[in-house]
PDB file of C-alpha atoms and ligand atoms in Angstrom:
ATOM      1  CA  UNK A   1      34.495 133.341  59.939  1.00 68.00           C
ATOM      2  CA  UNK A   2      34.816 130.167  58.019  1.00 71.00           C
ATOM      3  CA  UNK A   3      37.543 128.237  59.894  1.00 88.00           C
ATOM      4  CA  UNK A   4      37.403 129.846  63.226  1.00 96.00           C
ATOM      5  CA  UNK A   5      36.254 127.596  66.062  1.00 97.00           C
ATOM      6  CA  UNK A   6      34.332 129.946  68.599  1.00 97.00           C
ATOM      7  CA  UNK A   7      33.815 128.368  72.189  1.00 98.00           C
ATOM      8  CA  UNK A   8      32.000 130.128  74.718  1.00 98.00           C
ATOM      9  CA  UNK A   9      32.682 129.106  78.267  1.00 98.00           C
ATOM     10  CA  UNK A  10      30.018 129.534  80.067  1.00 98.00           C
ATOM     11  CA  UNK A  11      28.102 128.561  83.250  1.00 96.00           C
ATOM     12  CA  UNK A  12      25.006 130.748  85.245  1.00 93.00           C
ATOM     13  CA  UNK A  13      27.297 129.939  88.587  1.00 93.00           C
ATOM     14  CA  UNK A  14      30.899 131.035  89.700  1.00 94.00           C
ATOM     15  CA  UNK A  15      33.782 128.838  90.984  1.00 93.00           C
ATOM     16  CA  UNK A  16      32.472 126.061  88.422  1.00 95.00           C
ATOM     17  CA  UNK A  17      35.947 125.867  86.773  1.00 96.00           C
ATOM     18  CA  UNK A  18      34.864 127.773  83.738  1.00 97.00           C
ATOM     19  CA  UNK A  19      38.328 130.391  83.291  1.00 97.00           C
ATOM     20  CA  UNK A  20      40.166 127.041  84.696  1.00 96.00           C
ATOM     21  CA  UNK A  21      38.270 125.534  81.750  1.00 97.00           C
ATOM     22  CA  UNK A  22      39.598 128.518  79.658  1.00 97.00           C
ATOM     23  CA  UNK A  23      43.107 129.073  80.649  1.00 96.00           C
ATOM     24  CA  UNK A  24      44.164 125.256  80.357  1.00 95.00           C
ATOM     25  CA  UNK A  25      42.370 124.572  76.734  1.00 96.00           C
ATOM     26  CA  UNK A  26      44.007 127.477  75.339  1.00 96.00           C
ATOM     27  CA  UNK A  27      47.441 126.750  76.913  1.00 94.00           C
ATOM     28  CA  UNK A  28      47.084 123.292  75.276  1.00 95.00           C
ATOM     29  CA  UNK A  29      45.603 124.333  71.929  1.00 96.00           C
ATOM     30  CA  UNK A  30      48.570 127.074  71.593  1.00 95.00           C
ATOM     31  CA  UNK A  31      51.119 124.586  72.838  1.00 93.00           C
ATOM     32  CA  UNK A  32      49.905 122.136  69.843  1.00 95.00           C
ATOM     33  CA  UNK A  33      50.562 124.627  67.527  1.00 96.00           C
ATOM     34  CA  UNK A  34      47.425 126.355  66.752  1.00 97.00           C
ATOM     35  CA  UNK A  35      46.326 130.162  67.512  1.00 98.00           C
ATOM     36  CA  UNK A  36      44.496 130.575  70.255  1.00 98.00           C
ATOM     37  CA  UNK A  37      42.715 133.714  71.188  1.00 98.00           C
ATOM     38  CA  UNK A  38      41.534 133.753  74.974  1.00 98.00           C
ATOM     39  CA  UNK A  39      38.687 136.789  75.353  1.00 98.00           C
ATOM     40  CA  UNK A  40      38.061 137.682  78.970  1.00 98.00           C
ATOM     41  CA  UNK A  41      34.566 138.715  79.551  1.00 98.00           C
ATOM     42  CA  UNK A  42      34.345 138.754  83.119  1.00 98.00           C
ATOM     43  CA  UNK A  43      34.797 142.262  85.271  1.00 97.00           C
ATOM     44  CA  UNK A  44      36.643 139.281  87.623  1.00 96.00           C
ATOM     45  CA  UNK A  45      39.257 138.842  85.310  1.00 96.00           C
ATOM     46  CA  UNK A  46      40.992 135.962  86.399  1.00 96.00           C
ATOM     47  CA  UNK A  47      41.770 135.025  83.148  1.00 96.00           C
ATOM     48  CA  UNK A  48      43.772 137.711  82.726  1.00 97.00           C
ATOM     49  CA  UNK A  49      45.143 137.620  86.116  1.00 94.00           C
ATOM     50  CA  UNK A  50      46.555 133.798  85.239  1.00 94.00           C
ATOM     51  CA  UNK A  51      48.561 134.942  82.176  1.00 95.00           C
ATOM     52  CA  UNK A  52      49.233 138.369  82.609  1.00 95.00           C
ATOM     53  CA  UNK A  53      49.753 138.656  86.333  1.00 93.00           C
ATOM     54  CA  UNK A  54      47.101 140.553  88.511  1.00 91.00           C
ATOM     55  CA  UNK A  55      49.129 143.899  88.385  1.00 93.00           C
ATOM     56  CA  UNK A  56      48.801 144.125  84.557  1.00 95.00           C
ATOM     57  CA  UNK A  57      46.526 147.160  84.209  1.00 92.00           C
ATOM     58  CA  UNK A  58      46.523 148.163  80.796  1.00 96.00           C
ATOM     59  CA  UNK A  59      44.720 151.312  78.776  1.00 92.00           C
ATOM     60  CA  UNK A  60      42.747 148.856  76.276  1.00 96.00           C
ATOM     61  CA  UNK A  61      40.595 146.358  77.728  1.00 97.00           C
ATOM     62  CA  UNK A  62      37.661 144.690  76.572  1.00 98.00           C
ATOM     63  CA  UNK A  63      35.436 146.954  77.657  1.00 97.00           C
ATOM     64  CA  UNK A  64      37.031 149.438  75.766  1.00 96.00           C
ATOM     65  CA  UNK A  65      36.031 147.711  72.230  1.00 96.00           C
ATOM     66  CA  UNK A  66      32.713 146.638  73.513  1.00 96.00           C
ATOM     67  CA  UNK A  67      31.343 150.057  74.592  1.00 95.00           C
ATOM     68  CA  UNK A  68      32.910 152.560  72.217  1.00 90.00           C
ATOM     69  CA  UNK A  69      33.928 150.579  69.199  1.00 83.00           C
ATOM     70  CA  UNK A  70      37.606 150.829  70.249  1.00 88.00           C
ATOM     71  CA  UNK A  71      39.957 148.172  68.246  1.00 91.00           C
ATOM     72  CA  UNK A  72      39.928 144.897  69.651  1.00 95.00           C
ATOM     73  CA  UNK A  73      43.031 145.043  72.587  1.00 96.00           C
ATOM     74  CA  UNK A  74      44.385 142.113  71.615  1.00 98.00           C
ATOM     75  CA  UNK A  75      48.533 141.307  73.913  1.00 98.00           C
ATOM     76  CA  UNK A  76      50.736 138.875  73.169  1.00 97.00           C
ATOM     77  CA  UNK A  77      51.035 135.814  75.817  1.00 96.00           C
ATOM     78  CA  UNK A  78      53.276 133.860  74.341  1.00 94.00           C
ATOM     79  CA  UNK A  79      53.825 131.863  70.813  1.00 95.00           C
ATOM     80  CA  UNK A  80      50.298 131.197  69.454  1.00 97.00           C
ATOM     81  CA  UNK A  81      48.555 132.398  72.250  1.00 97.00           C
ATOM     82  CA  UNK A  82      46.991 136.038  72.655  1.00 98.00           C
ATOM     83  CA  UNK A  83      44.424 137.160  75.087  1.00 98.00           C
ATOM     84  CA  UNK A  84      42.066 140.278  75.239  1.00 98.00           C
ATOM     85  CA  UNK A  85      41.891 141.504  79.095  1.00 98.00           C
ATOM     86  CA  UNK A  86      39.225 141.940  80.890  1.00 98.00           C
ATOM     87  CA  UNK A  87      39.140 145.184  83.416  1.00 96.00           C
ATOM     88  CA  UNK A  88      36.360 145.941  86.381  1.00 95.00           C
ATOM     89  CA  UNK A  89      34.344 148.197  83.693  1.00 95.00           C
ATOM     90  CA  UNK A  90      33.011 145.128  82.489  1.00 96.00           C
ATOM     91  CA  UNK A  91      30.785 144.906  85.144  1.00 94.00           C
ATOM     92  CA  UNK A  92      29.305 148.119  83.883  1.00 95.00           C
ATOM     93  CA  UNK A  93      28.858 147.135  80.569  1.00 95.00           C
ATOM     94  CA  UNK A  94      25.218 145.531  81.220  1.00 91.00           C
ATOM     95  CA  UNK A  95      24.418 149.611  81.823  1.00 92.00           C
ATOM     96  CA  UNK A  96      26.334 151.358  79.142  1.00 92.00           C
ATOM     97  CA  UNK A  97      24.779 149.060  76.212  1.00 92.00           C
ATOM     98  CA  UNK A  98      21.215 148.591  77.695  1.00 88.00           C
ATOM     99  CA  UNK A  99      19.553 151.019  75.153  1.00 89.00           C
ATOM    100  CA  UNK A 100      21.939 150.548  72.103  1.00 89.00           C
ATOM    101  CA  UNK A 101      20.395 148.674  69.143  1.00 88.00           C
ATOM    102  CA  UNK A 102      21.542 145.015  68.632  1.00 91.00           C
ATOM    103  CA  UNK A 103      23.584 144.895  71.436  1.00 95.00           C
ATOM    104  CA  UNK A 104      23.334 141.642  71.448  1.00 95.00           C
ATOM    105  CA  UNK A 105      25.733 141.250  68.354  1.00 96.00           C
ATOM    106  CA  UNK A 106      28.381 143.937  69.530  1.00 96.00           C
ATOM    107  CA  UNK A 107      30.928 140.827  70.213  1.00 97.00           C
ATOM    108  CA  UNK A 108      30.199 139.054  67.331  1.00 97.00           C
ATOM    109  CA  UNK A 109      30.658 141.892  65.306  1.00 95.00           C
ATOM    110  CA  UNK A 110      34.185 142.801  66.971  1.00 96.00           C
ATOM    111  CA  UNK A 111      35.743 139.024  66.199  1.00 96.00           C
ATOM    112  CA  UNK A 112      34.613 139.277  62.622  1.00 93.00           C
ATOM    113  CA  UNK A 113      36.790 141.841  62.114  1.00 92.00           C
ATOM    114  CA  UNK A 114      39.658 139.332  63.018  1.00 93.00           C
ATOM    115  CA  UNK A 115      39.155 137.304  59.632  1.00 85.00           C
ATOM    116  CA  UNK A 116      39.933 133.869  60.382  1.00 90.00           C
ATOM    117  CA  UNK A 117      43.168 135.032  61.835  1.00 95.00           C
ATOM    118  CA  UNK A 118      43.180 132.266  65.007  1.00 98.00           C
ATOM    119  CA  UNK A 119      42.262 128.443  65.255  1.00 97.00           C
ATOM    120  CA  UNK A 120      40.496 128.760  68.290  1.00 98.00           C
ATOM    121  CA  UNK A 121      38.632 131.526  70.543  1.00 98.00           C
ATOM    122  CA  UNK A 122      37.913 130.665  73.879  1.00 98.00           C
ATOM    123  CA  UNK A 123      35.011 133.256  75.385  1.00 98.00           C
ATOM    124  CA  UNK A 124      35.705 133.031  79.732  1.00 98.00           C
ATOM    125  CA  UNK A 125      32.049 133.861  80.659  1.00 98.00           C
ATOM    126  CA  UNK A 126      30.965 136.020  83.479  1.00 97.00           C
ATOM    127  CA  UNK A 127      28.978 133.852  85.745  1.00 95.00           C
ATOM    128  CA  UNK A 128      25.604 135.570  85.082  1.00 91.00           C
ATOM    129  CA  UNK A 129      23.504 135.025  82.244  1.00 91.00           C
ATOM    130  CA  UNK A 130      23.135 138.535  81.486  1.00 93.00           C
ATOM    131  CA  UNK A 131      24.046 140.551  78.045  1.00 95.00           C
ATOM    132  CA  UNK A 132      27.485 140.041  78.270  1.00 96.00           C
ATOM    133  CA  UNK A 133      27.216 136.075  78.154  1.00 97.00           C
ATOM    134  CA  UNK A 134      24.345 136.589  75.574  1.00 97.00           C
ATOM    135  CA  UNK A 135      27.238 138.587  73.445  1.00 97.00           C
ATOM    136  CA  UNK A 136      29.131 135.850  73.620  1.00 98.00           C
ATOM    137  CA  UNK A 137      26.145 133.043  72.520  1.00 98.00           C
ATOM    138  CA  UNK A 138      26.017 135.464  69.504  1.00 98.00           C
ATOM    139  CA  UNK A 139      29.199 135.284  68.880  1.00 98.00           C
ATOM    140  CA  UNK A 140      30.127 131.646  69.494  1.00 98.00           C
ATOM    141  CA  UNK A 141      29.665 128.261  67.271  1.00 96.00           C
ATOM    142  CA  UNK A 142      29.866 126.203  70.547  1.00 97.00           C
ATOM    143  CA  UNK A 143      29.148 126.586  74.388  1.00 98.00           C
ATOM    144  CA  UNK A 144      30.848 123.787  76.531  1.00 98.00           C
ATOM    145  CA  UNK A 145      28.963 124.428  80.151  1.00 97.00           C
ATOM    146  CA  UNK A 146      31.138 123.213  83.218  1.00 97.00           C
ATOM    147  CA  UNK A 147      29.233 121.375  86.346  1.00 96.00           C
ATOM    148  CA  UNK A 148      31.239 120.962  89.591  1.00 95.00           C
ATOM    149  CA  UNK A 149      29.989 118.638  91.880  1.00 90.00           C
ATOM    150  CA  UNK A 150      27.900 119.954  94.243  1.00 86.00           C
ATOM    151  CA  UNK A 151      24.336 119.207  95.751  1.00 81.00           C
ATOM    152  CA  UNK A 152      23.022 122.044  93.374  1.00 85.00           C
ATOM    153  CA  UNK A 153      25.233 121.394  90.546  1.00 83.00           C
ATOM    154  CA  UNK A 154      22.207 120.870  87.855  1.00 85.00           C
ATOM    155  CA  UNK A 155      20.356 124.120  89.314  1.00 86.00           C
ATOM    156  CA  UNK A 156      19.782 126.150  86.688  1.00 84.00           C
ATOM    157  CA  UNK A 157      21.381 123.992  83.487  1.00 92.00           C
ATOM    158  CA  UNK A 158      17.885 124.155  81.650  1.00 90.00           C
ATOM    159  CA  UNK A 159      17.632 128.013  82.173  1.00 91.00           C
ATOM    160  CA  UNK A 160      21.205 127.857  80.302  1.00 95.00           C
ATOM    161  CA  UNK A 161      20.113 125.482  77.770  1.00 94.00           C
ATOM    162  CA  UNK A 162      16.829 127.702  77.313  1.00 94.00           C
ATOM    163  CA  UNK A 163      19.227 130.597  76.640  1.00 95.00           C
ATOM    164  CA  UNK A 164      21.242 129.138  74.038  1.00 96.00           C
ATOM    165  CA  UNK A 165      18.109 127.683  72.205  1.00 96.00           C
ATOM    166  CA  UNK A 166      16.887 131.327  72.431  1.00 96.00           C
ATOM    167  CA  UNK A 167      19.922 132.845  70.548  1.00 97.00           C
ATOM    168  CA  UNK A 168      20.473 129.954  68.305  1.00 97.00           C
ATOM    169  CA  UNK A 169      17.034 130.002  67.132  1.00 97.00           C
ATOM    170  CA  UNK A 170      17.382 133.949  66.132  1.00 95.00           C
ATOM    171  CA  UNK A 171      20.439 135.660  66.080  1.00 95.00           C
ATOM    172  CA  UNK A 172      22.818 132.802  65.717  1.00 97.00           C
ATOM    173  CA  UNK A 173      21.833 129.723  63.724  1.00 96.00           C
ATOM    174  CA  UNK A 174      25.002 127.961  63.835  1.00 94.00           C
ATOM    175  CA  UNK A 175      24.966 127.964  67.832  1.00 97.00           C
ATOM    176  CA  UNK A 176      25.368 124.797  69.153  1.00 95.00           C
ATOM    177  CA  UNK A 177      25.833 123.287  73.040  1.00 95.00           C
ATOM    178  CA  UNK A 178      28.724 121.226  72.837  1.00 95.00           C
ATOM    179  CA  UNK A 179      28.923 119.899  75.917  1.00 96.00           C
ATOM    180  CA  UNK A 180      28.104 119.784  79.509  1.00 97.00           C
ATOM    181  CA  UNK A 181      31.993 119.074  81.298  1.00 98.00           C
ATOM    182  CA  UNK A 182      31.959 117.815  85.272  1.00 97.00           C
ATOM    183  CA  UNK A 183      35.022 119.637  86.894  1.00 97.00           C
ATOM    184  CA  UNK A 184      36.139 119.184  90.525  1.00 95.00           C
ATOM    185  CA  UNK A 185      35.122 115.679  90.587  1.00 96.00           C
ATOM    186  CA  UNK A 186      35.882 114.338  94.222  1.00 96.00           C
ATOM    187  CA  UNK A 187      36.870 110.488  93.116  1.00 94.00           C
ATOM    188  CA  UNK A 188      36.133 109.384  96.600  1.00 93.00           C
ATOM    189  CA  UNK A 189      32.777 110.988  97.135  1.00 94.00           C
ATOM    190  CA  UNK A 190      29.796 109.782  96.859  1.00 95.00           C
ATOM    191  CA  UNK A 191      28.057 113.200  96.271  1.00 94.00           C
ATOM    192  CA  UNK A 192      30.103 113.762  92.967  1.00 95.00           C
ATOM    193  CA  UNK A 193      28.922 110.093  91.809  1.00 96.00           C
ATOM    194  CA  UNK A 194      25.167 110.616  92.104  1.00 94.00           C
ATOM    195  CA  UNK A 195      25.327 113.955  90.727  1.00 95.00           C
ATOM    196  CA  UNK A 196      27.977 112.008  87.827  1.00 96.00           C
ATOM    197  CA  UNK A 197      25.127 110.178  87.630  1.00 96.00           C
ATOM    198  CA  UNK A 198      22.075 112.290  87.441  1.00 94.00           C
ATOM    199  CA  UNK A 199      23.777 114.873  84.960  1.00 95.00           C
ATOM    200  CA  UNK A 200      24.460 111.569  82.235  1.00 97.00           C
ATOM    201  CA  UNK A 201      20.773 110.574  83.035  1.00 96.00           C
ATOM    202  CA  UNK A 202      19.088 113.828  82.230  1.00 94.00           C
ATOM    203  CA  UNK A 203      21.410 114.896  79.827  1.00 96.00           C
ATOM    204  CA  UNK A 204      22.974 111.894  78.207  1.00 96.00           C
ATOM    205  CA  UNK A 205      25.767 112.430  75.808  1.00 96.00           C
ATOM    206  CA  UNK A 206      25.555 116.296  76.117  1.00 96.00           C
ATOM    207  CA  UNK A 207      27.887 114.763  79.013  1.00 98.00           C
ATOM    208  CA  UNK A 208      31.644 114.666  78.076  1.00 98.00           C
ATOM    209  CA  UNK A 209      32.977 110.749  79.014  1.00 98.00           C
ATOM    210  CA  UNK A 210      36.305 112.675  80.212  1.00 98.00           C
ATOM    211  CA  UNK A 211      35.298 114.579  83.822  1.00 97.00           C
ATOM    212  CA  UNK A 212      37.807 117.169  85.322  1.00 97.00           C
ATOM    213  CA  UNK A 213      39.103 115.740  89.145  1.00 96.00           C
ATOM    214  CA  UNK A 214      39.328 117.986  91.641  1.00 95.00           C
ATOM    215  CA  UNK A 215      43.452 118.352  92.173  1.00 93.00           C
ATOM    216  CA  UNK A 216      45.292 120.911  94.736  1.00 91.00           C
ATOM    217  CA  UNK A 217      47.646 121.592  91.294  1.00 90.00           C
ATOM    218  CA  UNK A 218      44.474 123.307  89.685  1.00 88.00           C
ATOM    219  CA  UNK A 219      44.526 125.888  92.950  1.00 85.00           C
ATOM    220  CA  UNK A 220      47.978 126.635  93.480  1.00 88.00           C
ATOM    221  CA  UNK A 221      48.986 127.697  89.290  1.00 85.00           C
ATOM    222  CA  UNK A 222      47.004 130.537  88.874  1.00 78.00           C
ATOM    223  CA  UNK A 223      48.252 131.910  92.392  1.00 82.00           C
ATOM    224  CA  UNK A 224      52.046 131.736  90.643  1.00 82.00           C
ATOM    225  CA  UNK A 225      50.138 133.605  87.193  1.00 81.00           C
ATOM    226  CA  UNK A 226      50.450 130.426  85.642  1.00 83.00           C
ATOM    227  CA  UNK A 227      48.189 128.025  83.728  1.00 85.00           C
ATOM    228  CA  UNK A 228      48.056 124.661  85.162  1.00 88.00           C
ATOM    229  CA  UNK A 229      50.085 123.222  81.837  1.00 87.00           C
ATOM    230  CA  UNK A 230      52.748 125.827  82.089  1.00 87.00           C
ATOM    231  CA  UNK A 231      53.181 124.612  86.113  1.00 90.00           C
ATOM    232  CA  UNK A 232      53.484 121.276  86.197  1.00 91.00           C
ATOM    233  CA  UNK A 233      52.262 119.708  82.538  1.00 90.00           C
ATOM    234  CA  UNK A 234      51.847 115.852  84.247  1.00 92.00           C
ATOM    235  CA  UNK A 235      49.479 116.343  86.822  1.00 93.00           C
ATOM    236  CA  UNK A 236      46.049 115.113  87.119  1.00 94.00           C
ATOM    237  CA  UNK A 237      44.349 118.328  86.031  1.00 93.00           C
ATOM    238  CA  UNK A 238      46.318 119.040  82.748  1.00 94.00           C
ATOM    239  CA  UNK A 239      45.938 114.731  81.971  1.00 96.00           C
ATOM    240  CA  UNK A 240      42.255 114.998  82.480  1.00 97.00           C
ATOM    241  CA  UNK A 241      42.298 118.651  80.001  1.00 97.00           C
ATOM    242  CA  UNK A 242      44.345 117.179  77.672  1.00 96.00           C
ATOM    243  CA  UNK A 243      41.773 113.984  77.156  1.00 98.00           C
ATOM    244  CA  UNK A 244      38.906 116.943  77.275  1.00 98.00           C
ATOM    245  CA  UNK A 245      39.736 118.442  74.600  1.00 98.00           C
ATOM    246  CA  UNK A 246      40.412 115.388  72.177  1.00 98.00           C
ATOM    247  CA  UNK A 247      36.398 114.992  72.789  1.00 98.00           C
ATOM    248  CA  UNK A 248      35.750 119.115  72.121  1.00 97.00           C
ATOM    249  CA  UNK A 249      37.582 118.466  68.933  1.00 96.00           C
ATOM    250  CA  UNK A 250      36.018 115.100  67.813  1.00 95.00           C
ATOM    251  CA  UNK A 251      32.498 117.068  68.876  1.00 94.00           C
ATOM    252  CA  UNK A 252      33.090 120.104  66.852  1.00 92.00           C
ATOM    253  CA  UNK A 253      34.429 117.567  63.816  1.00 86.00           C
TER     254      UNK A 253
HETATM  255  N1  ADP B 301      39.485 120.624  88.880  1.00 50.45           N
HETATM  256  C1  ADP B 301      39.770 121.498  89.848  1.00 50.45           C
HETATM  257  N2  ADP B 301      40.404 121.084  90.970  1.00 50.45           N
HETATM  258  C2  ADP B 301      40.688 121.951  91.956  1.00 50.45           C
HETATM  259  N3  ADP B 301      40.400 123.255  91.944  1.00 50.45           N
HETATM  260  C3  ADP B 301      39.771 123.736  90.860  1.00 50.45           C
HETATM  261  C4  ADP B 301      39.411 122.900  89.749  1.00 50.45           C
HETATM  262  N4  ADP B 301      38.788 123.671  88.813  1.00 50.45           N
HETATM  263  C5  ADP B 301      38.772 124.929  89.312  1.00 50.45           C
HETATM  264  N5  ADP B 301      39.344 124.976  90.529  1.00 50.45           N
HETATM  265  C6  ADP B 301      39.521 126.137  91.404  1.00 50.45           C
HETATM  266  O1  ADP B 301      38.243 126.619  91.753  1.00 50.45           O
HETATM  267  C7  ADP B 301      38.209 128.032  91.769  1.00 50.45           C
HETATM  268  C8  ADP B 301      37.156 128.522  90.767  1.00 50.45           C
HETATM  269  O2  ADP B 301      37.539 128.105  89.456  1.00 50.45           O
HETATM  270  P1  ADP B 301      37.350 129.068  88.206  1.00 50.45           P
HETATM  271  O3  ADP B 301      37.917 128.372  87.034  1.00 50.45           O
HETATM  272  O4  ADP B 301      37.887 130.419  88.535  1.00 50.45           O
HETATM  273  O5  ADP B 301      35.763 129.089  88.117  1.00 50.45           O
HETATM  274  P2  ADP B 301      34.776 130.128  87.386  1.00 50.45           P
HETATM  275  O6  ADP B 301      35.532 130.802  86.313  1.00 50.45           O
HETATM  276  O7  ADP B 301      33.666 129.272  86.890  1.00 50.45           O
HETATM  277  O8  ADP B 301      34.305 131.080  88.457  1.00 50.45           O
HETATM  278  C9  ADP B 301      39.615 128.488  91.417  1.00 50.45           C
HETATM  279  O9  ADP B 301      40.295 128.756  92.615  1.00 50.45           O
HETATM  280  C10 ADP B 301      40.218 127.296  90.717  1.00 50.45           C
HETATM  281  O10 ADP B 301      41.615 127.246  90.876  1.00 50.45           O
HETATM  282 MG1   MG B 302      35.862 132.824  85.953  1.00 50.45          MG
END
């Protein structure tokens, strides 16, 4: 796929802001006019939850096209923007494609088929760095990694980094990390400064300038199935996305 921009969103820990990351970018990108295909990859599936409400339950999941070659279950959100579900399976997907030969390219395989039919698709990582996440390295022309502030928040970013240096030096050659993002930043605390701080000292410009605040808006859309720039488009969290993604587009220029 020529003109297809492939981000995987991914992160070795949970609650990092990575479907947050996800749901708002495509929300944007779709409401700017381009198509936007969000892929949930994550047996959690709050990315599905957001858009499609939690009791959507459908036949044709993910998990489906990833373990027997099903076509891609692709549902209509809303104008430009589509999203393949995630279901519970997924967590069982690790185990069903162990022993299958190149597993790792299953993914990339299925989004071929889609022919440069979308702008954008946005890969919500499970938050383990297992085959499914590896699937979507394969698959993917850039990985955007988000950080929240905590006291282990750069625990395990070279073991990422590793990874994706790993896949891009074999099975996908036009893999590259886009960016490191810092999400729940605290404004007030001093924790989320020194670890601002150390993350633009050991990694430099892998760094976006534009950090993600922490903001009680962020929490309270998905619980209403929403996307933070379908709730309330002028609060902190979609302002802070919105200048996020100018950078992901200037990066992947
Ligand atoms: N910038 C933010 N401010 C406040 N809450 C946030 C922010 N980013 C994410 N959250 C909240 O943190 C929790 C975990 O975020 P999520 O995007 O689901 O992380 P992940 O997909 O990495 O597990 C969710 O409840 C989400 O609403
Ligand atoms: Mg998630």
């Amino acid at each position: 796929m020529v003109n297809t921009k492939i981000i995987a969103i991914a992160s070795h820990k949970g609650g990092v802001g990575k479907t947050t990351t996800a749901a708002t970018l495509g929300s944007l990108l779709s409401s700017q006019g381009k198509k936007t295909l969000l892929v949930d990859l994550d047996a959690q599936r709050n990315l599905t939850s957001t858009f499609m409400g939690t009791k959507f339950n459908p036949e044709m999941t993910l998990y489906e096209s990833m373990s027997r070659k099903a076509p891609l279950a692709i549902y209509e959100v809303r104008d430009n923007l589509d999203i393949v579900p995630s279901s519970l399976d997924m967590g069982a997907l690790d185990t069903v494609i162990a022993s299958r030969i190149q597993r790792e390219t299953i993914l990339r395989d299925i989004l071929r088929s889609l022919n440069d039919e979308y702008d954008w698709i946005l890969l919500d990582c499970p938050s383990q760095m297992g085959i499914i996440t590896v699937n979507a390295f394969t698959a993917a022309n850039s990985i955007i990694v988000p950080v929240s502030c905590d006291a282990y928040a750069a625990e395990g970013l070279l073991q990422l980094i590793k990874m994706a240096e790993i896949v891009s030096s074999g099975l996908n050659p036009s893999l590259d990390i886009d960016g490191i993002i810092i999400t729940r930043f605290h404004t007030r605390r001093s924790l989320d400064r020194m670890v601002e701080q150390d993350l633009r000292e050991h990694y430099g410009d892998l760094v976006f300038p534009t950090k993600i605040r922490e903001n009680a808006t962020i929490v309270h859309a998905p619980i209403m199935s929403l996307d933070i720039i379908s709730y309330d488009p002028k609060c902190n969290g979609a302002k802070d996305y919105a200048a996020l993604l100018k950078e992901i587009e200037e990066r992947l220029r």
